[in-house]
């Protein structure tokens, strides 16, 4: 035999060297995997901090946008704030307007809501959600 073992090595010596080598390799790979996962965690936390900074900046921009005085789009706002013929309350119109403003907050565009209408459907929202949930592809 060539290599680590001498010509007269016993089965016990061969088994002991093989076992020790295996244990050392297993623990070395475990340490390597722990280091890789630790590095991934550090990179993910950096990304999370960056996302939190962007979210905080967007919140500050949104607060600044809503705290400022109204601009040229007052005629569109007046149309949207009038009571609707379909029986939509002013609170619903305000909620829809706020949702649209949040959607467009990071784009730099200024949305204009011209009208809010009810969409008539044969099914309730719960029935439509159940059908969508049970018929979507796998």
mmCIF file of N, CA, C and O in Angstrom, residues 11-86:
data_model
loop_
_atom_site.group_PDB
_atom_site.id
_atom_site.type_symbol
_atom_site.label_atom_id
_atom_site.label_comp_id
_atom_site.label_asym_id
_atom_site.label_seq_id
_atom_site.Cartn_x
_atom_site.Cartn_y
_atom_site.Cartn_z
ATOM 1 N N UNK A 11 -5.564 -3.498 10.645
ATOM 2 C CA UNK A 11 -6.911 -3.058 10.320
ATOM 3 C C UNK A 11 -7.385 -2.005 11.319
ATOM 4 O O UNK A 11 -8.124 -1.090 10.971
ATOM 5 N N UNK A 12 -6.948 -2.091 12.561
ATOM 6 C CA UNK A 12 -7.320 -1.110 13.576
ATOM 7 C C UNK A 12 -6.775 0.269 13.229
ATOM 8 O O UNK A 12 -7.486 1.272 13.333
ATOM 9 N N UNK A 13 -5.512 0.316 12.804
ATOM 10 C CA UNK A 13 -4.910 1.609 12.437
ATOM 11 C C UNK A 13 -5.607 2.216 11.223
ATOM 12 O O UNK A 13 -5.870 3.427 11.181
ATOM 13 N N UNK A 14 -5.909 1.387 10.247
ATOM 14 C CA UNK A 14 -6.585 1.874 9.039
ATOM 15 C C UNK A 14 -7.975 2.403 9.406
ATOM 16 O O UNK A 14 -8.396 3.481 8.974
ATOM 17 N N UNK A 15 -8.699 1.657 10.242
ATOM 18 C CA UNK A 15 -10.028 2.082 10.669
ATOM 19 C C UNK A 15 -9.988 3.358 11.489
ATOM 20 O O UNK A 15 -10.845 4.237 11.349
ATOM 21 N N UNK A 16 -8.993 3.484 12.372
ATOM 22 C CA UNK A 16 -8.873 4.673 13.212
ATOM 23 C C UNK A 16 -8.581 5.906 12.367
ATOM 24 O O UNK A 16 -9.186 6.978 12.569
ATOM 25 N N UNK A 17 -7.688 5.804 11.413
ATOM 26 C CA UNK A 17 -7.346 6.942 10.550
ATOM 27 C C UNK A 17 -8.551 7.327 9.691
ATOM 28 O O UNK A 17 -8.864 8.512 9.527
ATOM 29 N N UNK A 18 -9.252 6.339 9.180
ATOM 30 C CA UNK A 18 -10.429 6.619 8.354
ATOM 31 C C UNK A 18 -11.516 7.309 9.179
ATOM 32 O O UNK A 18 -12.141 8.280 8.731
ATOM 33 N N UNK A 19 -11.737 6.829 10.403
ATOM 34 C CA UNK A 19 -12.761 7.418 11.267
ATOM 35 C C UNK A 19 -12.409 8.855 11.646
ATOM 36 O O UNK A 19 -13.255 9.765 11.580
ATOM 37 N N UNK A 20 -11.175 9.081 12.042
ATOM 38 C CA UNK A 20 -10.737 10.433 12.420
ATOM 39 C C UNK A 20 -10.834 11.385 11.233
ATOM 40 O O UNK A 20 -11.315 12.516 11.361
ATOM 41 N N UNK A 21 -10.431 10.918 10.056
ATOM 42 C CA UNK A 21 -10.519 11.748 8.851
ATOM 43 C C UNK A 21 -11.977 12.100 8.548
ATOM 44 O O UNK A 21 -12.301 13.258 8.229
ATOM 45 N N UNK A 22 -12.861 11.146 8.675
ATOM 46 C CA UNK A 22 -14.278 11.393 8.412
ATOM 47 C C UNK A 22 -14.869 12.388 9.387
ATOM 48 O O UNK A 22 -15.608 13.299 8.996
ATOM 49 N N UNK A 23 -14.562 12.241 10.671
ATOM 50 C CA UNK A 23 -15.094 13.152 11.682
ATOM 51 C C UNK A 23 -14.571 14.566 11.456
ATOM 52 O O UNK A 23 -15.321 15.552 11.534
ATOM 53 N N UNK A 24 -13.296 14.694 11.159
ATOM 54 C CA UNK A 24 -12.706 16.012 10.913
ATOM 55 C C UNK A 24 -13.359 16.664 9.686
ATOM 56 O O UNK A 24 -13.691 17.858 9.704
ATOM 57 N N UNK A 25 -13.558 15.908 8.623
ATOM 58 C CA UNK A 25 -14.181 16.460 7.421
ATOM 59 C C UNK A 25 -15.637 16.882 7.688
ATOM 60 O O UNK A 25 -16.076 17.940 7.220
ATOM 61 N N UNK A 26 -16.378 16.073 8.433
ATOM 62 C CA UNK A 26 -17.761 16.416 8.728
ATOM 63 C C UNK A 26 -17.835 17.717 9.520
ATOM 64 O O UNK A 26 -18.611 18.624 9.196
ATOM 65 N N UNK A 27 -17.028 17.854 10.564
ATOM 66 C CA UNK A 27 -17.066 19.078 11.361
ATOM 67 C C UNK A 27 -16.536 20.280 10.588
ATOM 68 O O UNK A 27 -17.024 21.403 10.758
ATOM 69 N N UNK A 28 -15.556 20.068 9.722
ATOM 70 C CA UNK A 28 -15.069 21.170 8.894
ATOM 71 C C UNK A 28 -16.165 21.668 7.956
ATOM 72 O O UNK A 28 -16.341 22.881 7.776
ATOM 73 N N UNK A 29 -16.939 20.752 7.370
ATOM 74 C CA UNK A 29 -18.021 21.164 6.485
ATOM 75 C C UNK A 29 -19.145 21.843 7.270
ATOM 76 O O UNK A 29 -19.764 22.790 6.776
ATOM 77 N N UNK A 30 -19.402 21.380 8.491
ATOM 78 C CA UNK A 30 -20.407 22.045 9.322
ATOM 79 C C UNK A 30 -19.991 23.477 9.648
ATOM 80 O O UNK A 30 -20.811 24.402 9.587
ATOM 81 N N UNK A 31 -18.739 23.674 9.984
ATOM 82 C CA UNK A 31 -18.238 25.026 10.251
ATOM 83 C C UNK A 31 -18.347 25.881 8.996
ATOM 84 O O UNK A 31 -18.762 27.049 9.048
ATOM 85 N N UNK A 32 -18.023 25.308 7.844
ATOM 86 C CA UNK A 32 -18.131 26.025 6.575
ATOM 87 C C UNK A 32 -19.581 26.432 6.306
ATOM 88 O O UNK A 32 -19.864 27.579 5.923
ATOM 89 N N UNK A 33 -20.533 25.528 6.514
ATOM 90 C CA UNK A 33 -21.940 25.843 6.295
ATOM 91 C C UNK A 33 -22.439 26.915 7.260
ATOM 92 O O UNK A 33 -23.231 27.786 6.880
ATOM 93 N N UNK A 34 -21.998 26.861 8.515
ATOM 94 C CA UNK A 34 -22.382 27.884 9.480
ATOM 95 C C UNK A 34 -21.875 29.247 9.021
ATOM 96 O O UNK A 34 -22.589 30.252 9.093
ATOM 97 N N UNK A 35 -20.651 29.309 8.544
ATOM 98 C CA UNK A 35 -20.101 30.581 8.054
ATOM 99 C C UNK A 35 -20.874 31.096 6.843
ATOM 100 O O UNK A 35 -21.162 32.298 6.742
ATOM 101 N N UNK A 36 -21.223 30.202 5.916
ATOM 102 C CA UNK A 36 -21.975 30.614 4.731
ATOM 103 C C UNK A 36 -23.339 31.159 5.140
ATOM 104 O O UNK A 36 -23.768 32.218 4.657
ATOM 105 N N UNK A 37 -24.031 30.468 6.058
ATOM 106 C CA UNK A 37 -25.340 30.947 6.498
ATOM 107 C C UNK A 37 -25.232 32.257 7.267
ATOM 108 O O UNK A 37 -26.096 33.131 7.146
ATOM 109 N N UNK A 38 -24.178 32.428 8.036
ATOM 110 C CA UNK A 38 -23.972 33.686 8.758
ATOM 111 C C UNK A 38 -23.767 34.838 7.776
ATOM 112 O O UNK A 38 -24.305 35.927 7.952
ATOM 113 N N UNK A 39 -23.000 34.593 6.716
ATOM 114 C CA UNK A 39 -22.765 35.625 5.696
ATOM 115 C C UNK A 39 -24.073 35.972 4.992
ATOM 116 O O UNK A 39 -24.377 37.145 4.750
ATOM 117 N N UNK A 40 -24.889 34.947 4.647
ATOM 118 C CA UNK A 40 -26.181 35.216 4.016
ATOM 119 C C UNK A 40 -27.078 36.050 4.943
ATOM 120 O O UNK A 40 -27.776 36.959 4.493
ATOM 121 N N UNK A 41 -27.057 35.742 6.222
ATOM 122 C CA UNK A 41 -27.844 36.517 7.179
ATOM 123 C C UNK A 41 -27.389 37.961 7.252
ATOM 124 O O UNK A 41 -28.211 38.881 7.347
ATOM 125 N N UNK A 42 -26.068 38.178 7.219
ATOM 126 C CA UNK A 42 -25.548 39.548 7.261
ATOM 127 C C UNK A 42 -25.961 40.320 6.015
ATOM 128 O O UNK A 42 -26.360 41.488 6.098
ATOM 129 N N UNK A 43 -25.892 39.672 4.859
ATOM 130 C CA UNK A 43 -26.287 40.336 3.616
ATOM 131 C C UNK A 43 -27.788 40.639 3.639
ATOM 132 O O UNK A 43 -28.224 41.719 3.228
ATOM 133 N N UNK A 44 -28.593 39.712 4.145
ATOM 134 C CA UNK A 44 -30.039 39.935 4.205
ATOM 135 C C UNK A 44 -30.382 41.072 5.161
ATOM 136 O O UNK A 44 -31.282 41.864 4.892
ATOM 137 N N UNK A 45 -29.669 41.182 6.270
ATOM 138 C CA UNK A 45 -29.960 42.270 7.211
ATOM 139 C C UNK A 45 -29.575 43.617 6.618
ATOM 140 O O UNK A 45 -30.244 44.624 6.873
ATOM 141 N N UNK A 46 -28.522 43.653 5.820
ATOM 142 C CA UNK A 46 -28.152 44.901 5.140
ATOM 143 C C UNK A 46 -29.257 45.292 4.160
ATOM 144 O O UNK A 46 -29.653 46.454 4.081
ATOM 145 N N UNK A 47 -29.778 44.313 3.408
ATOM 146 C CA UNK A 47 -30.868 44.584 2.477
ATOM 147 C C UNK A 47 -32.123 45.033 3.195
ATOM 148 O O UNK A 47 -32.855 45.904 2.725
ATOM 149 N N UNK A 48 -32.399 44.438 4.360
ATOM 150 C CA UNK A 48 -33.581 44.813 5.135
ATOM 151 C C UNK A 48 -33.455 46.242 5.655
ATOM 152 O O UNK A 48 -34.413 47.012 5.622
ATOM 153 N N UNK A 49 -32.262 46.605 6.123
ATOM 154 C CA UNK A 49 -32.044 47.967 6.599
ATOM 155 C C UNK A 49 -32.228 48.964 5.459
ATOM 156 O O UNK A 49 -32.796 50.036 5.642
ATOM 157 N N UNK A 50 -31.731 48.601 4.273
ATOM 158 C CA UNK A 50 -31.878 49.476 3.115
ATOM 159 C C UNK A 50 -33.353 49.641 2.755
ATOM 160 O O UNK A 50 -33.802 50.748 2.448
ATOM 161 N N UNK A 51 -34.107 48.545 2.802
ATOM 162 C CA UNK A 51 -35.535 48.615 2.500
ATOM 163 C C UNK A 51 -36.269 49.456 3.546
ATOM 164 O O UNK A 51 -37.184 50.210 3.213
ATOM 165 N N UNK A 52 -35.875 49.334 4.817
ATOM 166 C CA UNK A 52 -36.497 50.137 5.864
ATOM 167 C C UNK A 52 -36.203 51.624 5.656
ATOM 168 O O UNK A 52 -37.076 52.466 5.866
ATOM 169 N N UNK A 53 -34.975 51.947 5.233
ATOM 170 C CA UNK A 53 -34.638 53.344 4.969
ATOM 171 C C UNK A 53 -35.492 53.896 3.826
ATOM 172 O O UNK A 53 -35.988 55.017 3.889
ATOM 173 N N UNK A 54 -35.662 53.078 2.762
ATOM 174 C CA UNK A 54 -36.482 53.519 1.638
ATOM 175 C C UNK A 54 -37.933 53.709 2.070
ATOM 176 O O UNK A 54 -38.595 54.652 1.657
ATOM 177 N N UNK A 55 -38.436 52.787 2.904
ATOM 178 C CA UNK A 55 -39.819 52.896 3.375
ATOM 179 C C UNK A 55 -39.997 54.134 4.237
ATOM 180 O O UNK A 55 -41.003 54.848 4.116
ATOM 181 N N UNK A 56 -39.030 54.404 5.105
ATOM 182 C CA UNK A 56 -39.116 55.600 5.948
ATOM 183 C C UNK A 56 -39.067 56.868 5.103
ATOM 184 O O UNK A 56 -39.771 57.834 5.387
ATOM 185 N N UNK A 57 -38.236 56.854 4.070
ATOM 186 C CA UNK A 57 -38.154 58.020 3.180
ATOM 187 C C UNK A 57 -39.468 58.200 2.436
ATOM 188 O O UNK A 57 -39.956 59.325 2.290
ATOM 189 N N UNK A 58 -40.064 57.091 1.974
ATOM 190 C CA UNK A 58 -41.344 57.180 1.270
ATOM 191 C C UNK A 58 -42.435 57.687 2.201
ATOM 192 O O UNK A 58 -43.282 58.494 1.789
ATOM 193 N N UNK A 59 -42.423 57.232 3.465
ATOM 194 C CA UNK A 59 -43.413 57.716 4.427
ATOM 195 C C UNK A 59 -43.241 59.210 4.675
ATOM 196 O O UNK A 59 -44.217 59.956 4.752
ATOM 197 N N UNK A 60 -41.994 59.658 4.788
ATOM 198 C CA UNK A 60 -41.742 61.079 5.011
ATOM 199 C C UNK A 60 -42.186 61.897 3.798
ATOM 200 O O UNK A 60 -42.786 62.974 3.954
ATOM 201 N N UNK A 61 -41.901 61.395 2.587
ATOM 202 C CA UNK A 61 -42.337 62.094 1.381
ATOM 203 C C UNK A 61 -43.856 62.165 1.302
ATOM 204 O O UNK A 61 -44.420 63.186 0.927
ATOM 205 N N UNK A 62 -44.508 61.056 1.674
ATOM 206 C CA UNK A 62 -45.965 61.020 1.644
ATOM 207 C C UNK A 62 -46.553 61.984 2.666
ATOM 208 O O UNK A 62 -47.503 62.711 2.373
ATOM 209 N N UNK A 63 -45.976 62.022 3.857
ATOM 210 C CA UNK A 63 -46.449 62.950 4.886
ATOM 211 C C UNK A 63 -46.234 64.389 4.442
ATOM 212 O O UNK A 63 -47.099 65.248 4.650
ATOM 213 N N UNK A 64 -45.097 64.659 3.816
ATOM 214 C CA UNK A 64 -44.817 66.001 3.330
ATOM 215 C C UNK A 64 -45.788 66.372 2.207
ATOM 216 O O UNK A 64 -46.247 67.496 2.115
ATOM 217 N N UNK A 65 -46.119 65.391 1.362
ATOM 218 C CA UNK A 65 -47.035 65.644 0.257
ATOM 219 C C UNK A 65 -48.435 65.979 0.770
ATOM 220 O O UNK A 65 -49.085 66.886 0.269
ATOM 221 N N UNK A 66 -48.901 65.251 1.783
ATOM 222 C CA UNK A 66 -50.241 65.491 2.293
ATOM 223 C C UNK A 66 -50.302 66.681 3.231
ATOM 224 O O UNK A 66 -51.372 67.219 3.478
ATOM 225 N N UNK A 67 -49.181 67.095 3.781
ATOM 226 C CA UNK A 67 -49.196 68.254 4.660
ATOM 227 C C UNK A 67 -49.093 69.563 3.879
ATOM 228 O O UNK A 67 -49.390 70.616 4.405
ATOM 229 N N UNK A 68 -48.677 69.491 2.626
ATOM 230 C CA UNK A 68 -48.548 70.717 1.827
ATOM 231 C C UNK A 68 -49.924 71.211 1.390
ATOM 232 O O UNK A 68 -50.925 70.512 1.463
ATOM 233 N N UNK A 69 -49.967 72.421 0.910
ATOM 234 C CA UNK A 69 -51.209 73.037 0.457
ATOM 235 C C UNK A 69 -51.653 72.397 -0.851
ATOM 236 O O UNK A 69 -50.837 71.947 -1.643
ATOM 237 N N UNK A 70 -52.974 72.371 -1.130
ATOM 238 C CA UNK A 70 -53.451 71.806 -2.392
ATOM 239 C C UNK A 70 -52.955 72.622 -3.581
ATOM 240 O O UNK A 70 -52.785 73.827 -3.488
ATOM 241 N N UNK A 71 -52.743 71.923 -4.687
ATOM 242 C CA UNK A 71 -52.196 72.571 -5.875
ATOM 243 C C UNK A 71 -53.282 72.816 -6.915
ATOM 244 O O UNK A 71 -54.443 72.947 -6.577
ATOM 245 N N UNK A 72 -52.900 72.813 -8.198
ATOM 246 C CA UNK A 72 -53.788 73.183 -9.280
ATOM 247 C C UNK A 72 -54.949 72.233 -9.487
ATOM 248 O O UNK A 72 -55.902 72.579 -10.161
ATOM 249 N N UNK A 73 -54.921 71.052 -8.979
ATOM 250 C CA UNK A 73 -55.931 70.045 -9.275
ATOM 251 C C UNK A 73 -57.178 70.186 -8.411
ATOM 252 O O UNK A 73 -57.847 69.214 -8.135
ATOM 253 N N UNK A 74 -57.528 71.396 -8.004
ATOM 254 C CA UNK A 74 -58.661 71.587 -7.102
ATOM 255 C C UNK A 74 -59.992 71.272 -7.783
ATOM 256 O O UNK A 74 -60.913 70.832 -7.127
ATOM 257 N N UNK A 75 -60.104 71.481 -9.111
ATOM 258 C CA UNK A 75 -61.373 71.192 -9.768
ATOM 259 C C UNK A 75 -61.656 69.697 -9.787
ATOM 260 O O UNK A 75 -62.789 69.273 -9.613
ATOM 261 N N UNK A 76 -60.647 68.880 -9.947
ATOM 262 C CA UNK A 76 -60.854 67.434 -9.941
ATOM 263 C C UNK A 76 -61.189 66.954 -8.543
ATOM 264 O O UNK A 76 -62.005 66.071 -8.366
ATOM 265 N N UNK A 77 -60.558 67.535 -7.535
ATOM 266 C CA UNK A 77 -60.836 67.159 -6.160
ATOM 267 C C UNK A 77 -62.259 67.548 -5.798
ATOM 268 O O UNK A 77 -62.960 66.811 -5.128
ATOM 269 N N UNK A 78 -62.721 68.683 -6.281
ATOM 270 C CA UNK A 78 -64.083 69.116 -5.989
ATOM 271 C C UNK A 78 -65.088 68.156 -6.603
ATOM 272 O O UNK A 78 -66.100 67.835 -5.992
ATOM 273 N N UNK A 79 -64.815 67.644 -7.804
ATOM 274 C CA UNK A 79 -65.720 66.691 -8.436
ATOM 275 C C UNK A 79 -65.738 65.399 -7.640
ATOM 276 O O UNK A 79 -66.780 64.810 -7.406
ATOM 277 N N UNK A 80 -64.580 64.950 -7.166
ATOM 278 C CA UNK A 80 -64.514 63.689 -6.444
ATOM 279 C C UNK A 80 -65.120 63.795 -5.057
ATOM 280 O O UNK A 80 -65.591 62.820 -4.514
ATOM 281 N N UNK A 81 -65.108 64.993 -4.453
ATOM 282 C CA UNK A 81 -65.615 65.115 -3.097
ATOM 283 C C UNK A 81 -67.115 65.374 -3.035
ATOM 284 O O UNK A 81 -67.696 65.355 -1.976
ATOM 285 N N UNK A 82 -67.762 65.640 -4.171
ATOM 286 C CA UNK A 82 -69.200 65.817 -4.174
ATOM 287 C C UNK A 82 -69.887 64.480 -3.945
ATOM 288 O O UNK A 82 -69.370 63.442 -4.318
ATOM 289 N N UNK A 83 -71.077 64.481 -3.332
ATOM 290 C CA UNK A 83 -71.799 63.219 -3.149
ATOM 291 C C UNK A 83 -72.128 62.589 -4.495
ATOM 292 O O UNK A 83 -72.535 63.270 -5.428
ATOM 293 N N UNK A 84 -71.934 61.300 -4.602
ATOM 294 C CA UNK A 84 -72.143 60.607 -5.863
ATOM 295 C C UNK A 84 -73.615 60.225 -6.027
ATOM 296 O O UNK A 84 -74.339 60.036 -5.057
ATOM 297 N N UNK A 85 -74.038 60.096 -7.265
ATOM 298 C CA UNK A 85 -75.422 59.735 -7.558
ATOM 299 C C UNK A 85 -75.721 58.290 -7.159
ATOM 300 O O UNK A 85 -76.852 57.962 -6.864
ATOM 301 N N UNK A 86 -74.732 57.426 -7.196
ATOM 302 C CA UNK A 86 -74.959 56.014 -6.911
ATOM 303 C C UNK A 86 -75.036 55.726 -5.422
ATOM 304 O O UNK A 86 -75.124 54.585 -5.015
#
